[in-house]
Structures are given as structure tokens and as C-alpha cells.
Short mmCIF file of C-alpha atoms in Angstrom, two decimals:
data_model
loop_
_atom_site.label_atom_id
_atom_site.label_comp_id
_atom_site.label_asym_id
_atom_site.label_seq_id
_atom_site.Cartn_x
_atom_site.Cartn_y
_atom_site.Cartn_z
CA UNK A 1 -73.65 -35.20 50.57
CA UNK A 2 -75.74 -32.66 48.69
CA UNK A 3 -78.13 -33.62 45.94
CA UNK A 4 -79.95 -31.44 43.46
CA UNK A 5 -83.38 -30.62 44.87
CA UNK A 6 -84.21 -29.06 41.53
CA UNK A 7 -83.25 -26.28 39.13
CA UNK A 8 -86.29 -24.12 38.47
CA UNK A 9 -86.98 -22.87 34.99
CA UNK A 10 -87.71 -19.21 35.55
CA UNK A 11 -90.67 -18.09 33.47
CA UNK A 12 -89.37 -15.78 30.77
CA UNK A 13 -91.45 -13.19 29.03
CA UNK A 14 -90.06 -13.71 25.54
CA UNK A 15 -90.75 -10.16 24.42
CA UNK A 16 -88.04 -7.68 23.53
CA UNK A 17 -87.49 -6.91 27.23
CA UNK A 18 -85.74 -10.22 27.86
CA UNK A 19 -84.47 -10.68 24.32
CA UNK A 20 -80.87 -10.67 25.46
CA UNK A 21 -79.72 -13.65 27.50
CA UNK A 22 -77.40 -11.24 29.28
CA UNK A 23 -80.33 -9.75 31.16
CA UNK A 24 -81.07 -13.20 32.63
CA UNK A 25 -77.72 -13.44 34.44
CA UNK A 26 -78.48 -13.80 38.15
CA UNK A 27 -76.80 -11.05 40.18
CA UNK A 28 -77.99 -11.84 43.73
CA UNK A 29 -79.62 -14.68 45.72
CA UNK A 30 -81.17 -14.37 49.19
CA UNK A 31 -83.31 -16.58 51.49
CA UNK A 32 -85.76 -14.83 53.81
CA UNK A 33 -85.51 -15.25 57.61
CA UNK A 34 -87.58 -18.45 57.69
CA UNK A 35 -86.16 -19.94 54.48
CA UNK A 36 -89.69 -20.36 53.07
CA UNK A 37 -88.93 -17.82 50.34
CA UNK A 38 -85.92 -17.39 48.09
CA UNK A 39 -85.41 -14.23 46.03
CA UNK A 40 -83.13 -13.78 43.03
CA UNK A 41 -82.31 -10.57 41.20
CA UNK A 42 -80.87 -10.41 37.70
CA UNK A 43 -79.09 -8.07 35.31
CA UNK A 44 -82.39 -7.18 33.66
CA UNK A 45 -83.69 -5.58 36.86
CA UNK A 46 -86.14 -8.39 37.67
CA UNK A 47 -86.79 -10.00 41.03
CA UNK A 48 -88.08 -13.58 41.04
CA UNK A 49 -89.33 -14.99 44.36
CA UNK A 50 -89.63 -18.74 44.91
CA UNK A 51 -91.81 -20.27 47.62
CA UNK A 52 -91.22 -23.63 49.23
CA UNK A 53 -93.98 -26.22 48.81
CA UNK A 54 -95.72 -27.41 51.95
CA UNK A 55 -95.21 -30.92 53.31
CA UNK A 56 -97.16 -33.48 51.33
CA UNK A 57 -99.39 -36.00 53.14
CA UNK A 58 -97.71 -39.10 51.68
CA UNK A 59 -94.13 -37.90 52.24
CA UNK A 60 -94.19 -36.26 55.64
CA UNK A 61 -90.43 -36.00 56.15
CA UNK A 62 -89.63 -34.50 52.79
CA UNK A 63 -90.43 -30.89 52.15
CA UNK A 64 -91.11 -29.85 48.60
CA UNK A 65 -89.38 -27.88 45.94
CA UNK A 66 -89.29 -24.11 45.54
CA UNK A 67 -91.80 -22.87 42.97
CA UNK A 68 -92.13 -19.43 41.42
CA UNK A 69 -94.24 -17.30 43.76
CA UNK A 70 -93.90 -13.83 42.26
CA UNK A 71 -91.97 -12.11 39.48
CA UNK A 72 -91.73 -8.35 39.12
CA UNK A 73 -89.63 -5.68 37.47
CA UNK A 74 -87.82 -3.92 40.31
CA UNK A 75 -85.58 -1.46 38.46
CA UNK A 76 -85.57 0.05 34.96
CA UNK A 77 -82.55 1.38 33.05
CA UNK A 78 -82.11 5.13 33.58
CA UNK A 79 -79.96 7.89 32.16
CA UNK A 80 -78.24 10.58 34.20
CA UNK A 81 -78.31 13.55 31.83
CA UNK A 82 -76.11 15.73 34.03
CA UNK A 83 -73.25 13.24 33.97
CA UNK A 84 -74.10 11.58 30.64
CA UNK A 85 -74.13 8.28 32.48
CA UNK A 86 -76.26 5.23 31.84
CA UNK A 87 -77.54 3.68 35.07
CA UNK A 88 -77.96 -0.07 34.74
CA UNK A 89 -81.10 -1.80 35.97
CA UNK A 90 -79.05 -4.73 37.35
CA UNK A 91 -80.04 -5.74 40.90
CA UNK A 92 -76.90 -5.58 43.05
CA UNK A 93 -78.38 -6.83 46.33
CA UNK A 94 -81.64 -8.04 47.89
CA UNK A 95 -82.25 -8.03 51.65
CA UNK A 96 -85.40 -9.36 53.36
CA UNK A 97 -87.01 -7.72 56.36
CA UNK A 98 -88.31 -10.02 59.13
CA UNK A 99 -91.99 -10.80 58.59
CA UNK A 100 -94.32 -8.81 60.88
CA UNK A 101 -97.70 -9.60 59.28
CA UNK A 102 -99.15 -11.52 56.34
CA UNK A 103 -97.13 -9.51 53.81
CA UNK A 104 -93.43 -9.85 52.99
CA UNK A 105 -91.05 -6.89 52.64
CA UNK A 106 -87.72 -6.79 50.85
CA UNK A 107 -85.14 -4.19 49.84
CA UNK A 108 -83.61 -4.29 46.37
CA UNK A 109 -80.98 -1.98 44.94
CA UNK A 110 -79.23 -1.21 41.68
CA UNK A 111 -76.21 1.12 41.44
CA UNK A 112 -78.09 4.23 42.58
CA UNK A 113 -81.57 3.56 44.00
CA UNK A 114 -82.84 1.36 46.84
CA UNK A 115 -86.50 0.27 46.79
CA UNK A 116 -88.65 -1.25 49.51
CA UNK A 117 -91.13 -3.77 48.07
CA UNK A 118 -94.25 -5.21 49.67
CA UNK A 119 -95.25 -8.67 48.43
CA UNK A 120 -98.77 -9.63 49.47
CA UNK A 121 -101.47 -12.15 48.59
CA UNK A 122 -105.08 -11.42 47.65
CA UNK A 123 -107.73 -14.12 47.38
CA UNK A 124 -110.91 -12.09 47.95
CA UNK A 125 -112.49 -9.18 46.14
CA UNK A 126 -115.25 -6.82 47.29
CA UNK A 127 -118.59 -6.90 45.45
CA UNK A 128 -121.88 -5.06 45.81
CA UNK A 129 -120.92 -1.38 45.75
CA UNK A 130 -123.76 1.12 46.11
CA UNK A 131 -122.50 3.87 43.84
CA UNK A 132 -120.87 1.68 41.15
CA UNK A 133 -122.11 -1.22 39.07
CA UNK A 134 -120.19 -4.50 38.77
CA UNK A 135 -118.09 -3.12 35.87
CA UNK A 136 -116.97 -0.16 37.97
CA UNK A 137 -119.07 2.51 36.19
CA UNK A 138 -120.77 5.13 38.38
CA UNK A 139 -124.52 4.60 38.73
CA UNK A 140 -127.12 7.34 38.41
CA UNK A 141 -128.03 8.37 42.00
CA UNK A 142 -131.69 8.62 40.96
CA UNK A 143 -131.78 4.87 40.30
CA UNK A 144 -130.40 3.91 43.73
CA UNK A 145 -133.39 3.03 45.90
CA UNK A 146 -131.85 0.56 48.38
CA UNK A 147 -128.57 0.34 50.23
CA UNK A 148 -126.51 -2.81 49.80
CA UNK A 149 -123.90 -4.20 52.16
CA UNK A 150 -120.73 -4.95 50.13
CA UNK A 151 -119.41 -8.51 50.55
CA UNK A 152 -116.03 -10.16 49.99
CA UNK A 153 -116.13 -12.96 47.42
CA UNK A 154 -113.32 -15.51 46.95
CA UNK A 155 -111.19 -15.17 43.84
CA UNK A 156 -108.08 -16.85 42.41
CA UNK A 157 -105.00 -16.21 44.52
CA UNK A 158 -103.07 -13.20 43.28
CA UNK A 159 -99.60 -12.21 44.49
CA UNK A 160 -98.97 -8.49 44.19
CA UNK A 161 -95.62 -6.72 44.48
CA UNK A 162 -95.89 -3.00 45.17
CA UNK A 163 -93.06 -0.48 45.73
CA UNK A 164 -93.69 1.09 49.15
CA UNK A 165 -90.63 3.36 49.35
CA UNK A 166 -87.99 4.59 46.91
CA UNK A 167 -84.71 5.77 48.45
CA UNK A 168 -82.92 7.72 45.73
CA UNK A 169 -80.42 10.54 45.07
CA UNK A 170 -78.07 9.78 47.97
CA UNK A 171 -75.17 8.03 46.21
CA UNK A 172 -72.64 9.56 43.85
CA UNK A 173 -70.92 6.21 43.33
CA UNK A 174 -72.21 2.69 42.77
CA UNK A 175 -74.03 1.00 45.67
CA UNK A 176 -72.32 -2.30 46.51
CA UNK A 177 -74.08 -3.28 49.76
CA UNK A 178 -77.28 -2.84 51.69
CA UNK A 179 -77.79 -4.19 55.21
CA UNK A 180 -80.87 -4.16 57.46
CA UNK A 181 -80.15 -3.19 61.06
CA UNK A 182 -81.22 -5.42 63.96
CA UNK A 183 -83.48 -2.60 65.21
CA UNK A 184 -85.52 -3.13 61.98
CA UNK A 185 -86.07 0.62 61.81
CA UNK A 186 -82.95 1.52 59.86
CA UNK A 187 -80.72 0.11 57.15
CA UNK A 188 -77.50 1.20 55.49
CA UNK A 189 -76.38 1.46 51.90
CA UNK A 190 -72.69 1.57 50.96
CA UNK A 191 -70.97 2.77 47.80
CA UNK A 192 -67.28 3.04 46.91
CA UNK A 193 -66.57 5.98 49.22
CA UNK A 194 -69.54 6.51 51.53
CA UNK A 195 -71.99 4.65 53.76
CA UNK A 196 -75.43 6.12 54.43
CA UNK A 197 -77.89 5.27 57.20
CA UNK A 198 -81.60 5.37 56.31
CA UNK A 199 -84.82 5.20 58.28
CA UNK A 200 -87.39 2.98 56.57
CA UNK A 201 -90.05 5.69 56.96
CA UNK A 202 -87.98 8.57 55.52
CA UNK A 203 -87.07 8.55 51.84
CA UNK A 204 -85.90 12.11 51.24
CA UNK A 205 -82.93 12.15 53.60
CA UNK A 206 -80.24 9.81 54.87
CA UNK A 207 -77.46 10.20 57.39
CA UNK A 208 -73.88 9.86 56.19
CA UNK A 209 -72.01 7.63 58.68
CA UNK A 210 -68.77 6.89 56.76
CA UNK A 211 -67.04 9.13 54.24
CA UNK A 212 -63.56 8.13 53.03
CA UNK A 213 -63.49 10.51 50.07
CA UNK A 214 -60.22 12.49 50.15
CA UNK A 215 -60.22 16.24 49.50
CA UNK A 216 -58.09 15.57 46.44
CA UNK A 217 -59.26 12.52 44.46
CA UNK A 218 -55.70 11.92 43.27
CA UNK A 219 -54.87 10.87 46.82
CA UNK A 220 -57.47 8.10 46.76
CA UNK A 221 -55.82 4.82 47.82
CA UNK A 222 -58.75 2.52 48.66
CA UNK A 223 -62.49 2.08 48.20
CA UNK A 224 -65.24 0.45 50.26
CA UNK A 225 -66.12 -2.98 48.85
CA UNK A 226 -68.78 -4.35 51.26
CA UNK A 227 -70.54 -3.43 54.50
CA UNK A 228 -72.80 -5.20 56.99
CA UNK A 229 -74.55 -4.54 60.31
CA UNK A 230 -73.88 -6.74 63.35
CA UNK A 231 -76.74 -9.29 63.69
CA UNK A 232 -77.55 -8.33 67.33
CA UNK A 233 -75.94 -4.98 68.20
CA UNK A 234 -77.66 -2.18 66.29
CA UNK A 235 -74.79 0.26 66.90
CA UNK A 236 -72.05 -1.89 65.31
CA UNK A 237 -71.19 -2.50 61.67
CA UNK A 238 -68.18 -3.53 59.58
CA UNK A 239 -66.94 -2.49 56.18
CA UNK A 240 -64.17 -3.94 54.04
CA UNK A 241 -61.83 -2.24 51.62
CA UNK A 242 -59.97 -2.89 48.39
CA UNK A 243 -56.75 -2.92 50.44
CA UNK A 244 -57.79 -6.11 52.23
CA UNK A 245 -58.63 -4.42 55.54
CA UNK A 246 -61.80 -4.58 57.65
CA UNK A 247 -62.97 -1.80 59.94
CA UNK A 248 -65.43 -2.29 62.78
CA UNK A 249 -67.30 0.90 63.67
CA UNK A 250 -69.46 1.86 66.63
CA UNK A 251 -72.11 4.49 65.98
CA UNK A 252 -72.20 5.36 69.69
CA UNK A 253 -68.62 6.68 69.51
CA UNK A 254 -69.35 9.52 67.09
CA UNK A 255 -71.89 10.59 64.51
CA UNK A 256 -69.42 10.22 61.64
CA UNK A 257 -67.65 6.86 61.96
CA UNK A 258 -64.46 7.93 60.19
CA UNK A 259 -62.46 6.65 63.15
CA UNK A 260 -62.94 2.92 63.45
CA UNK A 261 -63.17 1.02 66.75
CA UNK A 262 -61.28 -2.03 65.47
CA UNK A 263 -59.06 -2.58 62.47
CA UNK A 264 -58.51 -6.08 61.10
CA UNK A 265 -55.55 -6.64 58.82
CA UNK A 266 -53.20 -9.53 58.17
CA UNK A 267 -49.58 -8.49 57.57
CA UNK A 268 -48.44 -9.53 54.12
CA UNK A 269 -45.81 -12.23 53.71
CA UNK A 270 -42.98 -10.49 51.77
CA UNK A 271 -42.06 -13.78 50.05
CA UNK A 272 -45.51 -13.90 48.40
CA UNK A 273 -45.32 -10.32 47.12
CA UNK A 274 -46.07 -9.94 43.41
CA UNK A 275 -47.50 -7.50 40.86
CA UNK A 276 -50.97 -8.90 41.63
CA UNK A 277 -50.76 -8.81 45.45
CA UNK A 278 -52.81 -5.66 45.81
CA UNK A 279 -55.56 -6.79 43.42
CA UNK A 280 -56.02 -10.25 44.92
CA UNK A 281 -56.02 -8.94 48.51
CA UNK A 282 -59.10 -6.77 47.81
CA UNK A 283 -62.04 -8.09 49.87
CA UNK A 284 -65.13 -8.80 47.78
CA UNK A 285 -67.52 -9.81 50.59
CA UNK A 286 -67.80 -9.54 54.37
CA UNK A 287 -70.36 -11.43 56.52
CA UNK A 288 -71.01 -11.60 60.25
CA UNK A 289 -71.62 -15.09 61.64
CA UNK A 290 -75.15 -15.69 62.98
CA UNK A 291 -73.71 -15.65 66.51
CA UNK A 292 -72.12 -12.24 65.89
CA UNK A 293 -68.77 -13.46 67.27
CA UNK A 294 -66.94 -13.85 63.94
CA UNK A 295 -66.66 -12.16 60.59
CA UNK A 296 -65.87 -13.94 57.35
CA UNK A 297 -64.17 -12.21 54.42
CA UNK A 298 -63.59 -13.38 50.87
CA UNK A 299 -60.71 -12.17 48.73
CA UNK A 300 -59.72 -13.52 45.32
CA UNK A 301 -57.97 -16.71 46.47
CA UNK A 302 -59.06 -17.25 50.07
CA UNK A 303 -61.82 -17.14 52.67
CA UNK A 304 -60.79 -15.93 56.12
CA UNK A 305 -62.59 -16.11 59.45
CA UNK A 306 -61.77 -13.41 62.00
CA UNK A 307 -62.57 -13.35 65.70
CA UNK A 308 -63.91 -9.93 66.70
CA UNK A 309 -61.52 -10.00 69.66
CA UNK A 310 -58.37 -10.52 67.56
CA UNK A 311 -57.42 -7.88 65.03
CA UNK A 312 -53.89 -8.82 63.92
CA UNK A 313 -54.68 -12.00 61.97
CA UNK A 314 -57.57 -14.29 61.02
CA UNK A 315 -58.16 -17.41 63.13
CA UNK A 316 -58.88 -19.50 60.02
CA UNK A 317 -57.78 -19.21 56.38
CA UNK A 318 -59.18 -21.46 53.65
CA UNK A 319 -57.68 -21.72 50.16
CA UNK A 320 -60.53 -21.58 47.64
CA UNK A 321 -58.56 -22.18 44.43
CA UNK A 322 -54.87 -21.94 45.19
CA UNK A 323 -54.08 -23.63 41.86
CA UNK A 324 -54.92 -20.30 40.16
CA UNK A 325 -51.88 -18.60 41.71
CA UNK A 326 -49.79 -19.53 38.67
CA UNK A 327 -52.57 -18.31 36.33
CA UNK A 328 -52.89 -14.76 37.70
CA UNK A 329 -51.31 -13.24 34.59
CA UNK A 330 -53.91 -14.63 32.18
CA UNK A 331 -56.70 -13.97 34.73
CA UNK A 332 -55.58 -10.35 34.78
CA UNK A 333 -55.66 -10.17 30.98
CA UNK A 334 -59.21 -11.56 30.73
CA UNK A 335 -60.37 -9.36 33.68
CA UNK A 336 -61.41 -12.39 35.78
CA UNK A 337 -59.05 -11.24 38.52
CA UNK A 338 -61.60 -8.50 39.29
CA UNK A 339 -64.49 -10.95 39.84
CA UNK A 340 -66.30 -10.40 43.14
CA UNK A 341 -67.10 -13.70 44.84
CA UNK A 342 -69.50 -13.81 47.79
CA UNK A 343 -69.35 -16.13 50.81
CA UNK A 344 -72.04 -17.50 53.18
CA UNK A 345 -72.32 -19.27 56.54
CA UNK A 346 -74.62 -22.20 57.19
CA UNK A 347 -77.27 -21.77 59.90
CA UNK A 348 -75.02 -22.99 62.73
CA UNK A 349 -71.84 -21.16 61.56
CA UNK A 350 -70.02 -24.51 61.29
CA UNK A 351 -69.68 -24.65 57.49
CA UNK A 352 -68.85 -21.90 55.01
CA UNK A 353 -69.48 -21.85 51.28
CA UNK A 354 -68.12 -19.77 48.42
CA UNK A 355 -67.90 -19.99 44.64
CA UNK A 356 -65.16 -20.59 42.11
CA UNK A 357 -64.76 -21.08 38.34
CA UNK A 358 -65.96 -23.88 36.03
CA UNK A 359 -69.30 -23.81 37.96
CA UNK A 360 -67.46 -25.16 41.02
CA UNK A 361 -68.36 -24.12 44.54
CA UNK A 362 -66.42 -24.89 47.71
CA UNK A 363 -67.51 -25.89 51.22
CA UNK A 364 -65.27 -25.81 54.29
CA UNK A 365 -66.22 -27.57 57.53
CA UNK A 366 -64.76 -25.48 60.36
CA UNK A 367 -64.84 -28.33 62.90
CA UNK A 368 -63.37 -31.22 60.92
CA UNK A 369 -61.30 -28.94 58.61
CA UNK A 370 -62.54 -31.05 55.68
CA UNK A 371 -63.38 -29.29 52.43
CA UNK A 372 -65.15 -30.32 49.26
CA UNK A 373 -65.49 -29.00 45.71
CA UNK A 374 -68.91 -29.50 44.08
CA UNK A 375 -70.15 -28.59 40.62
CA UNK A 376 -73.43 -26.95 39.64
CA UNK A 377 -74.17 -27.79 36.02
CA UNK A 378 -76.98 -29.26 33.94
CA UNK A 379 -74.80 -32.08 32.61
CA UNK A 380 -74.06 -33.79 35.91
CA UNK A 381 -76.96 -32.61 38.07
CA UNK A 382 -80.08 -34.72 37.76
CA UNK A 383 -82.81 -34.19 40.37
CA UNK A 384 -82.16 -36.24 43.54
CA UNK A 385 -78.73 -37.36 42.22
CA UNK A 386 -75.94 -36.93 44.77
CA UNK A 387 -73.25 -34.44 43.76
CA UNK A 388 -69.84 -36.03 43.27
CA UNK A 389 -66.85 -34.18 44.74
CA UNK A 390 -64.61 -32.71 42.02
CA UNK A 391 -60.83 -32.47 42.09
CA UNK A 392 -58.53 -30.16 40.13
CA UNK A 393 -55.20 -31.55 39.01
CA UNK A 394 -52.37 -28.99 39.15
CA UNK A 395 -49.52 -30.78 37.44
CA UNK A 396 -48.07 -34.20 36.75
CA UNK A 397 -50.30 -37.16 35.96
CA UNK A 398 -54.04 -36.53 35.84
CA UNK A 399 -56.34 -39.13 37.34
CA UNK A 400 -59.51 -40.24 35.58
CA UNK A 401 -61.92 -38.24 37.77
CA UNK A 402 -59.76 -35.09 37.96
CA UNK A 403 -59.99 -32.00 35.82
CA UNK A 404 -56.87 -30.18 34.66
CA UNK A 405 -56.32 -26.52 35.60
CA UNK A 406 -55.82 -25.69 31.93
CA UNK A 407 -59.27 -26.97 30.97
CA UNK A 408 -61.21 -24.91 33.54
CA UNK A 409 -63.86 -22.66 32.01
CA UNK A 410 -63.43 -19.16 33.43
CA UNK A 411 -66.63 -17.87 31.84
CA UNK A 412 -68.63 -20.21 34.12
CA UNK A 413 -68.33 -18.70 37.56
CA UNK A 414 -70.35 -18.97 40.76
CA UNK A 415 -70.34 -15.52 42.36
CA UNK A 416 -73.63 -15.70 44.28
CA UNK A 417 -74.76 -18.37 46.75
CA UNK A 418 -77.20 -18.53 49.68
CA UNK A 419 -77.74 -20.95 52.57
CA UNK A 420 -81.12 -21.71 54.17
CA UNK A 421 -81.14 -20.14 57.69
CA UNK A 422 -81.88 -23.40 59.52
CA UNK A 423 -81.64 -26.35 57.10
CA UNK A 424 -78.99 -27.75 54.78
CA UNK A 425 -80.52 -26.31 51.63
CA UNK A 426 -78.34 -24.15 49.43
CA UNK A 427 -79.06 -21.98 46.40
CA UNK A 428 -76.30 -21.54 43.84
CA UNK A 429 -76.45 -19.10 40.93
CA UNK A 430 -74.42 -20.30 37.94
CA UNK A 431 -74.62 -17.44 35.41
CA UNK A 432 -78.28 -17.60 34.33
CA UNK A 433 -79.22 -20.87 36.03
CA UNK A 434 -80.33 -21.28 39.62
CA UNK A 435 -79.64 -24.59 41.37
CA UNK A 436 -81.12 -25.60 44.71
CA UNK A 437 -79.35 -28.46 46.49
CA UNK A 438 -80.47 -30.32 49.59
CA UNK A 439 -78.44 -32.39 52.03
CA UNK A 440 -79.25 -36.08 51.69
CA UNK A 441 -78.97 -36.63 55.46
CA UNK A 442 -82.27 -34.80 55.98
#
């Protein structure tokens, strides 16, 4: 039973920069490795980081809410004059690096450029310079008669975000994924046709590890939709395609991983074949389980769990919104059929979560095979109130607490969700609102 922990009001700078509400649409959500921080990126190129409050003395068992810790502009809109192309500032993905010292590091990317950001705190400032006065002006050397020892004085806490590296000019097509390797020295970035491997220290060159671009672009049959490194083996990664296939590659086998090590594909049931089959089989997200034994993929109607040792079919298939099968024609006309839903594991790999329409999101318990539909919306989410399971009525008589398929709002969609690495706390992005829910059991 999840209840709303809270829905933070993100501070908006109401100048012309954020004038359009469209720029506030959240485009990615990501917890760091401890779950103390939660980062969101939006269409306006901003990154907002929330920090979890510490335990309060009077309520020892209940940890606090997430409050805004830092907000910074990560990407700006650009224009490619050679191709007459506008490059959006929208943040496609954020990935945290494990914390090594007092500062935090994260990668953020738009369609073309990946940036490494350092987020650090400062609560002291140096005073008592010899060659400068307190305002920073240079003093006349003739007036300096004694040497002073500079001291550090306390000041108000300041959180600074500084770009440490900019990895640019390596992608011809739009970047859809970034993934940090378990060696923490390298990461990869994937676009529609290529995957590049980067070293965190080197910004001016990357190594191309997958290239599926055909010699003649008219022969192009599929594109890369998502890619991720294995959580423990630094030589292994997977990438999914618009044809509904997943390839597992081993970088030890060859420098260019054009030949996969494993190929996961479920044969199509001919009785289900339709005009939309190819579109709805395209995989929008792929995620390794924390254990590294399984991979989860999300296509338009289902979530599938694959065992790395079994390539011919998934071991589990969950229907996310099967009632939309009869609506594919209208979903094609309003372009919703091309929506890219993400999926996430909980910390113990026992529950999976993914989004749907009408601000619904779905949870599937892998052990009990129970599933639940919950709704993230201002109307029925009051802080600490338990979320009521929602049901969609497909046909026939509608019960009082059910919602009819025909009254679903397809403009309200939950594409991005995140799960705390060790606790039952989830973050759900519903267009331009962020909701954080906590399990009541805790």
C-alpha cells in the first residue's frame, strides 16, 4: 500500500526562460546509489536535485521528505548550422556515478551532448588575503607591512553545480541512452544506429563499439532504442531494437561488437498479427536486474522479463494495458502509439513498475503474480493518504469504482519512474508534476 510522501513544488524562475509550461515537462527521473538524492531533468534543459531530509528526533522511524537541494541549467538550445537543425535542450537521461568523496557526480545528456556535472557544498570562505583587500581589489605593495595568515570563516551553505567534462560531437543521431560501466572509468552513449564507449577523463574521442548503419540507408530495417551495461561485468552490455529484439554483447569477443553473443527474441504469434504489430513490438526500455541475472524490457503493451540463459522466449510477460489493443487505430492517429514508456525494478528485483495513460502506473509482484494499478494525480493524492487501486472497465456494465476505457485521458501519461535502491520509495513523473510515494509498511 503506497501513500503519497509528498509532491514537491519545483521552484520556477518565472522569467521568459520558463515562460512555456512545455519546458517544465519532466523527461527523466533517477535516484542516486544511496537513494539520498533524486534528480529530475526536464524539457527546458534543467536538472533539479532533491535531497532527503534526515531523521527527526521525535519521529525516529520515519525519514523525511525530499527537498530541493540544487537546480541548474544543464543544456541550452543549440543550432546546427551545417544541417540546419535545431538541437533541443531537453534532458534525455541522467545517470549518477557512485559517490567517492564529499561531492556528487552525475551525467546528463540531450540529443547530442553528454555532460559530467559535479555537485558540491561550500560552507566556508577564505578571508585575510595579503595582496587583496576584503572586496577583492589588489592592494598597493608599498602599504603591506605585515604578513597575515588567511583563515576560513563559516558562511551560509551553498550548493554549486559545475560542468567538469563535456562529451560532444560524437553522435550523428539522437542519443537515447547513457549507461555508467561497473568499472566506473567508462560509460556508453547510444543513438539510433551507434553505441560509443567513453572514458570519463577523455572528452575529445570515444570508441565506437556498435554500428548498425547499413551502407545504403534505404536498407535500414531497425534502430537501437535503448542500451545498458551489466551491473557487475564490465565487459557485457545489452541493447534493444525497434524490431523487439535484444542483443547481449561481450566486448572481450571483438573490438566492434557487431556480432552479438546472445540474441533474445520471442517468435510472434501469427494469430495476433496486425498492421500495428511491428510498431507495438518496438522495445522502449531495457534494464538489467540488480542481480545481473535477468533483463526486463518494455514494449507498448507489455513488460517482459528474460533470463540471460534463455534466449528463445521471456520467462515472464506482464500485460500493462491490454485493454488498449482494440484502441490501436486511434492511438496511431494521435501518435500515442509511439510513446516510449520506461520500466524499473525495486531494490530486491521482486517487483517491477512501469507507466500507463490517465496518470496510471502499474506494479507487478513477481513472486505472488499479483498486480495493481495506481494513479498519480493531484485530485486523489493527499499527503499520507493511501493510494486506492484503480480498475479499468473494458466492456459491459461499469462498476462504481471503475473507469471506462473510453474516458481515459491519453494526454496524461507516466513515461518516467524511479525506485529507491533499497527502500519502497518511488518517484513518478506525471507530465510536469513529480510525485514521491512511500510504502505504508515502513
